[in-house]
Short mmCIF file of C-alpha atoms in Angstrom, two decimals:
data_model
loop_
_atom_site.label_atom_id
_atom_site.label_comp_id
_atom_site.label_asym_id
_atom_site.label_seq_id
_atom_site.Cartn_x
_atom_site.Cartn_y
_atom_site.Cartn_z
CA UNK A 23 -76.38 57.53 45.49
CA UNK A 24 -76.40 60.69 47.60
CA UNK A 25 -79.98 61.45 46.60
CA UNK A 26 -81.04 58.03 47.91
CA UNK A 27 -79.39 58.68 51.27
CA UNK A 28 -81.15 62.05 51.52
CA UNK A 29 -84.48 60.47 50.56
CA UNK A 30 -84.13 57.77 53.20
CA UNK A 31 -83.09 60.34 55.80
CA UNK A 32 -86.19 62.43 55.10
CA UNK A 33 -88.68 59.56 55.05
CA UNK A 34 -87.46 57.66 58.10
CA UNK A 35 -89.09 60.06 60.62
CA UNK A 36 -92.49 59.37 59.05
CA UNK A 37 -92.02 55.63 59.53
CA UNK A 38 -91.08 56.07 63.14
CA UNK A 39 -93.99 58.42 63.83
CA UNK A 40 -96.48 55.93 62.42
CA UNK A 41 -95.10 53.28 64.75
CA UNK A 42 -94.11 55.54 67.62
CA UNK A 43 -93.07 52.93 70.14
CA UNK A 44 -92.39 49.95 67.94
CA UNK A 45 -89.64 48.84 70.33
CA UNK A 46 -91.52 46.56 72.69
CA UNK A 47 -89.77 46.09 76.01
CA UNK A 48 -88.36 42.60 75.69
CA UNK A 49 -85.13 41.04 76.81
CA UNK A 50 -82.16 42.19 74.70
CA UNK A 51 -80.38 39.94 72.24
CA UNK A 52 -77.52 38.06 73.87
CA UNK A 53 -75.25 37.83 70.82
CA UNK A 54 -74.79 39.35 67.38
CA UNK A 55 -72.87 38.87 64.15
CA UNK A 56 -72.10 41.39 61.41
CA UNK A 57 -70.71 41.22 57.88
CA UNK A 58 -69.19 44.41 56.41
CA UNK A 59 -68.23 45.16 52.81
CA UNK A 60 -66.30 48.34 51.93
CA UNK A 61 -65.40 49.49 48.42
CA UNK A 62 -64.30 52.76 46.85
CA UNK A 63 -66.07 51.94 43.58
CA UNK A 64 -69.44 52.86 45.14
CA UNK A 65 -68.33 55.97 46.99
CA UNK A 66 -70.97 58.69 46.82
CA UNK A 67 -68.79 61.41 45.31
CA UNK A 68 -66.35 60.73 42.46
CA UNK A 69 -66.08 56.95 42.96
CA UNK A 70 -62.68 55.54 42.05
CA UNK A 71 -60.84 52.24 42.21
CA UNK A 72 -57.59 53.01 43.99
CA UNK A 73 -56.17 53.73 47.44
CA UNK A 74 -58.17 51.83 50.04
CA UNK A 75 -59.98 49.95 47.33
CA UNK A 76 -61.76 47.15 49.18
CA UNK A 77 -62.36 45.71 52.64
CA UNK A 78 -64.33 42.83 54.10
CA UNK A 79 -64.90 41.96 57.74
CA UNK A 80 -66.88 39.68 59.99
CA UNK A 81 -67.53 40.85 63.55
CA UNK A 82 -69.30 39.29 66.50
CA UNK A 83 -69.97 40.00 70.16
CA UNK A 84 -72.23 39.58 73.16
CA UNK A 85 -74.72 41.76 75.01
CA UNK A 86 -73.57 44.10 77.76
CA UNK A 87 -72.98 42.94 81.34
CA UNK A 88 -72.79 44.91 84.56
CA UNK A 89 -69.50 43.49 85.84
CA UNK A 90 -66.27 43.00 83.95
CA UNK A 91 -65.84 39.63 85.64
CA UNK A 92 -68.90 38.46 83.72
CA UNK A 93 -67.37 39.27 80.34
CA UNK A 94 -66.64 36.04 78.47
CA UNK A 95 -63.09 36.61 77.18
CA UNK A 96 -59.82 34.63 77.15
CA UNK A 97 -57.75 34.68 80.34
CA UNK A 98 -54.93 36.68 78.72
CA UNK A 99 -57.35 39.48 77.81
CA UNK A 100 -58.63 39.51 81.39
CA UNK A 101 -55.02 39.79 82.53
CA UNK A 102 -54.40 42.78 80.26
CA UNK A 103 -57.62 44.50 81.26
CA UNK A 104 -56.99 44.09 84.99
CA UNK A 105 -54.13 46.60 84.94
CA UNK A 106 -55.64 49.08 82.46
CA UNK A 107 -58.23 51.83 82.71
CA UNK A 108 -60.91 49.64 81.11
CA UNK A 109 -61.72 47.68 84.28
CA UNK A 110 -63.75 49.87 86.64
CA UNK A 111 -65.31 47.13 88.73
CA UNK A 112 -69.09 47.39 88.78
CA UNK A 113 -69.06 51.05 87.77
CA UNK A 114 -70.86 50.99 84.43
CA UNK A 115 -71.50 48.35 81.77
CA UNK A 116 -69.16 46.25 79.63
CA UNK A 117 -69.16 44.63 76.22
CA UNK A 118 -66.65 42.65 74.20
CA UNK A 119 -66.48 42.23 70.44
CA UNK A 120 -64.17 40.57 67.95
CA UNK A 121 -63.61 40.89 64.23
CA UNK A 122 -61.59 39.47 61.37
CA UNK A 123 -60.78 42.18 58.84
CA UNK A 124 -59.13 42.13 55.44
CA UNK A 125 -58.13 45.32 53.62
CA UNK A 126 -56.74 45.89 50.12
CA UNK A 127 -54.75 48.94 48.94
CA UNK A 128 -53.73 49.64 45.34
CA UNK A 129 -52.30 52.46 43.19
CA UNK A 130 -54.41 54.38 40.68
CA UNK A 131 -53.25 52.55 37.55
CA UNK A 132 -54.38 48.95 38.05
CA UNK A 133 -53.44 47.80 34.55
CA UNK A 134 -49.70 48.50 34.97
CA UNK A 135 -47.76 45.35 35.89
CA UNK A 136 -44.45 46.99 36.82
CA UNK A 137 -43.76 48.97 39.99
CA UNK A 138 -45.31 52.45 40.03
CA UNK A 139 -42.73 54.37 42.06
CA UNK A 140 -44.70 57.59 42.69
CA UNK A 141 -47.98 55.93 43.76
CA UNK A 142 -48.91 53.99 46.89
CA UNK A 143 -47.76 50.39 47.29
CA UNK A 144 -49.94 47.38 46.69
CA UNK A 145 -50.71 46.13 50.19
CA UNK A 146 -52.96 43.56 51.79
CA UNK A 147 -53.79 43.48 55.50
CA UNK A 148 -55.42 40.65 57.45
CA UNK A 149 -56.03 41.23 61.17
CA UNK A 150 -57.89 39.84 64.16
CA UNK A 151 -59.26 42.47 66.52
CA UNK A 152 -60.56 42.37 70.09
CA UNK A 153 -62.37 45.40 71.53
CA UNK A 154 -63.25 45.76 75.22
CA UNK A 155 -65.69 48.56 75.96
CA UNK A 156 -66.78 50.16 79.24
CA UNK A 157 -69.52 52.78 79.37
CA UNK A 158 -72.01 54.57 81.60
CA UNK A 159 -74.71 57.09 80.81
CA UNK A 160 -72.56 59.64 78.95
CA UNK A 161 -68.96 58.36 78.71
CA UNK A 162 -67.49 55.30 77.01
CA UNK A 163 -63.92 54.01 76.81
CA UNK A 164 -62.52 51.16 74.73
CA UNK A 165 -59.34 49.11 74.60
CA UNK A 166 -58.51 47.71 71.14
CA UNK A 167 -55.95 45.07 70.23
CA UNK A 168 -55.10 44.29 66.59
CA UNK A 169 -52.79 41.46 65.52
CA UNK A 170 -52.26 40.10 62.03
CA UNK A 171 -50.12 40.20 58.92
CA UNK A 172 -49.44 42.30 55.83
CA UNK A 173 -48.11 41.04 52.53
CA UNK A 174 -49.02 38.06 50.33
CA UNK A 175 -50.00 36.06 53.45
CA UNK A 176 -52.96 38.44 53.88
CA UNK A 177 -54.48 36.90 50.69
CA UNK A 178 -55.60 40.28 49.37
CA UNK A 179 -54.89 39.47 45.73
CA UNK A 180 -57.23 36.46 45.40
CA UNK A 181 -59.94 38.24 47.41
CA UNK A 182 -59.79 41.37 45.27
CA UNK A 183 -59.74 39.31 42.08
CA UNK A 184 -62.88 37.45 43.16
CA UNK A 185 -64.70 40.65 44.18
CA UNK A 186 -63.73 42.55 41.03
CA UNK A 187 -64.93 39.69 38.87
CA UNK A 188 -68.33 39.83 40.61
CA UNK A 189 -68.75 43.62 40.34
CA UNK A 190 -67.10 43.77 36.87
CA UNK A 191 -64.34 46.11 38.04
CA UNK A 192 -60.85 46.48 36.54
CA UNK A 193 -58.50 43.67 37.45
CA UNK A 194 -55.32 44.71 39.27
CA UNK A 195 -52.15 43.47 37.52
CA UNK A 196 -49.45 44.73 39.90
CA UNK A 197 -49.83 42.53 42.97
CA UNK A 198 -46.35 41.07 42.37
CA UNK A 199 -45.08 44.44 43.66
CA UNK A 200 -46.92 44.36 46.99
CA UNK A 201 -45.08 44.91 50.27
CA UNK A 202 -43.54 41.83 51.88
CA UNK A 203 -44.95 39.62 54.59
CA UNK A 204 -44.66 41.10 58.09
CA UNK A 205 -46.50 40.45 61.38
CA UNK A 206 -48.37 43.56 62.52
CA UNK A 207 -49.95 44.77 65.73
CA UNK A 208 -51.66 47.84 67.12
CA UNK A 209 -52.89 48.71 70.61
CA UNK A 210 -55.46 51.48 70.71
CA UNK A 211 -57.76 53.37 73.01
CA UNK A 212 -61.05 55.18 72.34
CA UNK A 213 -62.95 57.78 74.34
CA UNK A 214 -66.53 58.92 73.64
CA UNK A 215 -68.38 61.70 75.46
CA UNK A 216 -72.04 62.47 74.78
CA UNK A 217 -71.94 66.25 74.93
CA UNK A 218 -75.62 67.11 74.52
CA UNK A 219 -78.95 65.68 73.42
CA UNK A 220 -81.97 67.46 72.00
CA UNK A 221 -85.34 65.65 72.19
CA UNK A 222 -87.53 66.45 69.18
CA UNK A 223 -90.48 64.22 70.11
CA UNK A 224 -91.26 61.26 72.36
CA UNK A 225 -89.32 58.95 70.06
CA UNK A 226 -86.93 61.14 68.06
CA UNK A 227 -83.77 62.70 69.51
CA UNK A 228 -80.65 64.37 68.14
CA UNK A 229 -77.32 64.47 69.92
CA UNK A 230 -73.73 65.64 69.63
CA UNK A 231 -70.81 63.39 70.62
CA UNK A 232 -67.09 63.94 71.06
CA UNK A 233 -64.78 61.12 69.95
CA UNK A 234 -61.03 60.71 70.50
CA UNK A 235 -58.64 57.82 69.91
CA UNK A 236 -54.95 57.01 69.99
CA UNK A 237 -53.04 53.92 68.95
CA UNK A 238 -49.51 52.65 68.49
CA UNK A 239 -48.02 49.77 66.50
CA UNK A 240 -46.22 48.91 63.30
CA UNK A 241 -49.64 48.54 61.63
CA UNK A 242 -50.44 52.21 62.30
CA UNK A 243 -49.75 54.83 64.97
CA UNK A 244 -52.04 57.83 65.15
CA UNK A 245 -54.15 60.18 67.27
CA UNK A 246 -57.45 61.72 66.25
CA UNK A 247 -60.54 63.62 67.37
CA UNK A 248 -64.03 63.92 65.88
CA UNK A 249 -67.44 65.47 66.39
CA UNK A 250 -70.38 63.21 65.55
CA UNK A 251 -73.97 64.41 65.10
CA UNK A 252 -76.86 61.94 65.13
CA UNK A 253 -80.64 62.05 64.65
CA UNK A 254 -82.98 59.14 65.31
CA UNK A 255 -84.36 56.77 67.93
CA UNK A 256 -82.69 54.86 70.74
CA UNK A 257 -79.68 57.19 70.80
CA UNK A 258 -79.25 57.13 74.58
CA UNK A 259 -78.48 53.39 74.48
CA UNK A 260 -76.17 53.51 71.47
CA UNK A 261 -73.82 56.49 71.93
CA UNK A 262 -70.94 54.26 73.13
CA UNK A 263 -70.64 52.74 69.64
CA UNK A 264 -70.29 55.99 67.69
CA UNK A 265 -67.25 56.18 65.41
CA UNK A 266 -66.17 58.57 62.64
CA UNK A 267 -65.55 55.44 60.56
CA UNK A 268 -68.89 53.81 61.28
CA UNK A 269 -68.25 50.64 59.28
CA UNK A 270 -65.32 49.80 61.60
CA UNK A 271 -67.66 49.52 64.58
CA UNK A 272 -70.68 47.38 65.35
CA UNK A 273 -74.19 48.36 64.37
CA UNK A 274 -75.13 50.72 67.24
CA UNK A 275 -78.35 48.82 67.91
CA UNK A 276 -76.46 45.83 69.27
CA UNK A 277 -76.95 47.54 72.65
CA UNK A 278 -80.67 48.38 72.59
CA UNK A 279 -82.78 46.80 75.32
CA UNK A 280 -85.87 46.19 73.20
CA UNK A 281 -87.00 44.78 69.88
CA UNK A 282 -88.80 46.57 67.07
CA UNK A 283 -87.81 49.29 64.62
CA UNK A 284 -84.96 51.75 65.31
CA UNK A 285 -83.22 54.20 63.00
CA UNK A 286 -80.64 56.94 63.00
CA UNK A 287 -78.73 59.14 60.56
CA UNK A 288 -75.29 60.46 61.45
CA UNK A 289 -72.55 62.82 60.28
CA UNK A 290 -68.97 63.22 61.51
CA UNK A 291 -66.01 65.55 61.10
CA UNK A 292 -62.71 63.86 61.89
CA UNK A 293 -59.12 65.09 62.09
CA UNK A 294 -56.08 62.93 62.79
CA UNK A 295 -52.30 62.91 62.91
CA UNK A 296 -50.72 59.72 61.56
CA UNK A 297 -47.17 58.91 62.66
CA UNK A 298 -46.79 55.73 60.60
CA UNK A 299 -48.93 53.55 58.35
CA UNK A 300 -47.39 50.35 57.01
CA UNK A 301 -49.58 50.40 53.89
CA UNK A 302 -47.87 53.67 52.90
CA UNK A 303 -44.48 53.54 54.65
CA UNK A 304 -43.81 49.97 53.51
CA UNK A 305 -42.23 47.21 55.55
CA UNK A 306 -40.73 48.10 58.92
CA UNK A 307 -37.68 45.83 59.03
CA UNK A 308 -36.73 45.52 55.35
CA UNK A 309 -36.79 47.58 52.18
CA UNK A 310 -40.00 47.72 50.17
CA UNK A 311 -41.93 50.15 48.04
CA UNK A 312 -43.11 53.20 50.00
CA UNK A 313 -44.39 56.76 49.57
CA UNK A 314 -44.11 59.92 51.67
CA UNK A 315 -46.89 59.92 54.27
CA UNK A 316 -48.92 63.09 54.88
CA UNK A 317 -49.23 63.19 58.66
CA UNK A 318 -52.18 65.62 58.96
CA UNK A 319 -55.39 64.15 57.58
CA UNK A 320 -59.10 64.91 57.83
CA UNK A 321 -62.28 63.05 56.96
CA UNK A 322 -65.99 63.68 56.54
CA UNK A 323 -68.52 60.86 56.89
CA UNK A 324 -72.27 60.44 56.79
CA UNK A 325 -74.65 57.50 56.83
CA UNK A 326 -77.56 55.76 58.49
CA UNK A 327 -78.22 52.70 60.67
CA UNK A 328 -81.42 50.72 61.18
CA UNK A 329 -82.67 47.71 63.09
CA UNK A 330 -85.88 45.78 62.62
CA UNK A 331 -86.38 42.93 65.09
CA UNK A 332 -83.36 40.62 64.59
CA UNK A 333 -81.83 42.32 61.53
CA UNK A 334 -79.77 45.46 61.21
CA UNK A 335 -78.33 47.50 58.34
CA UNK A 336 -75.66 50.21 58.38
CA UNK A 337 -74.54 52.30 55.43
CA UNK A 338 -71.77 54.89 55.61
CA UNK A 339 -69.72 56.86 53.15
CA UNK A 340 -66.42 58.57 53.88
CA UNK A 341 -64.44 61.20 52.05
CA UNK A 342 -61.01 62.25 53.28
CA UNK A 343 -58.00 64.38 52.42
CA UNK A 344 -54.92 63.04 50.67
CA UNK A 345 -52.76 60.61 52.69
CA UNK A 346 -49.46 60.78 50.80
CA UNK A 347 -47.54 63.14 48.51
CA UNK A 348 -48.61 63.10 44.85
CA UNK A 349 -51.84 61.23 45.63
CA UNK A 350 -54.17 61.73 42.67
CA UNK A 351 -57.59 61.14 44.23
CA UNK A 352 -58.95 61.99 47.66
CA UNK A 353 -59.79 59.11 50.00
CA UNK A 354 -63.32 58.04 49.16
CA UNK A 355 -65.19 54.82 49.94
CA UNK A 356 -68.55 53.55 51.15
CA UNK A 357 -69.53 50.57 53.28
CA UNK A 358 -72.54 48.36 53.96
CA UNK A 359 -72.93 46.22 57.10
CA UNK A 360 -75.59 43.56 57.64
CA UNK A 361 -76.16 42.46 61.25
CA UNK A 362 -78.11 39.67 62.89
CA UNK A 363 -79.04 39.64 66.59
CA UNK A 364 -79.77 36.39 68.37
#
């Protein structure tokens, strides 16, 4: 799969040069929707079927506005934003997005029905997320709120069973050992700084971005930093959506002001310190299966994003260090997102 990514990366500049300003200046899309599918079975290097084994998400949002008062969000989110850093009056632009995300985590041996003590717990996560974003020319900040549930109520077992039957993957037999039901939450903050940009032609630019985030909650508490390099078109309008885990953000071209063909390739180096992760530490308020978390973690990601008129595609692959003691395989998964702008 890596050779296909390289081939696409090398041929995209020729497409853009043959249609140098394909992005006609039209009014931007007012809304967007995005479906994301993540799976470790089609990771680029040494694909496996364990750890973070599968994820699905649907996200949606609206175009940017110039005043936070014009953001269409529930009153309680307005109340929260009014006393946080995210509301800067008319200084900059604002967007809001939402998503429903389901994640599935399994040990290495899927055929074993009994509890595997020295491997990660079976865990399912189902969350609703709201993300408020403020940005100007070179700096973006975000406020993120996650609420949901882990355990059988997250419905990870039937979802994974359905997906594995479609892709002919091994069925997991140990879901009776998953962690128990528990409400989860996380409040997080993101900061993005566009450090430098390097124009290569009238339509092609490369840039370097600094990313930092911190979050707290029984779902996960962590801090991290990353450097993200990009090459492509329309980068000045899309830097605020960069993320070292690209599939967990919107297609960057949700913010472009024109229609036509856009493309970019990206690469990130990401280091983080994780204080707690319920999918590894187990339930917070009662005993359940758990493993010893490795607090220091790092990740490498690469991928590409495109938009043509009303449709967008994002592909990313991520490889990371081990997340718990005695972990057999490194973290490794890939993701595809399909977006529609309307």
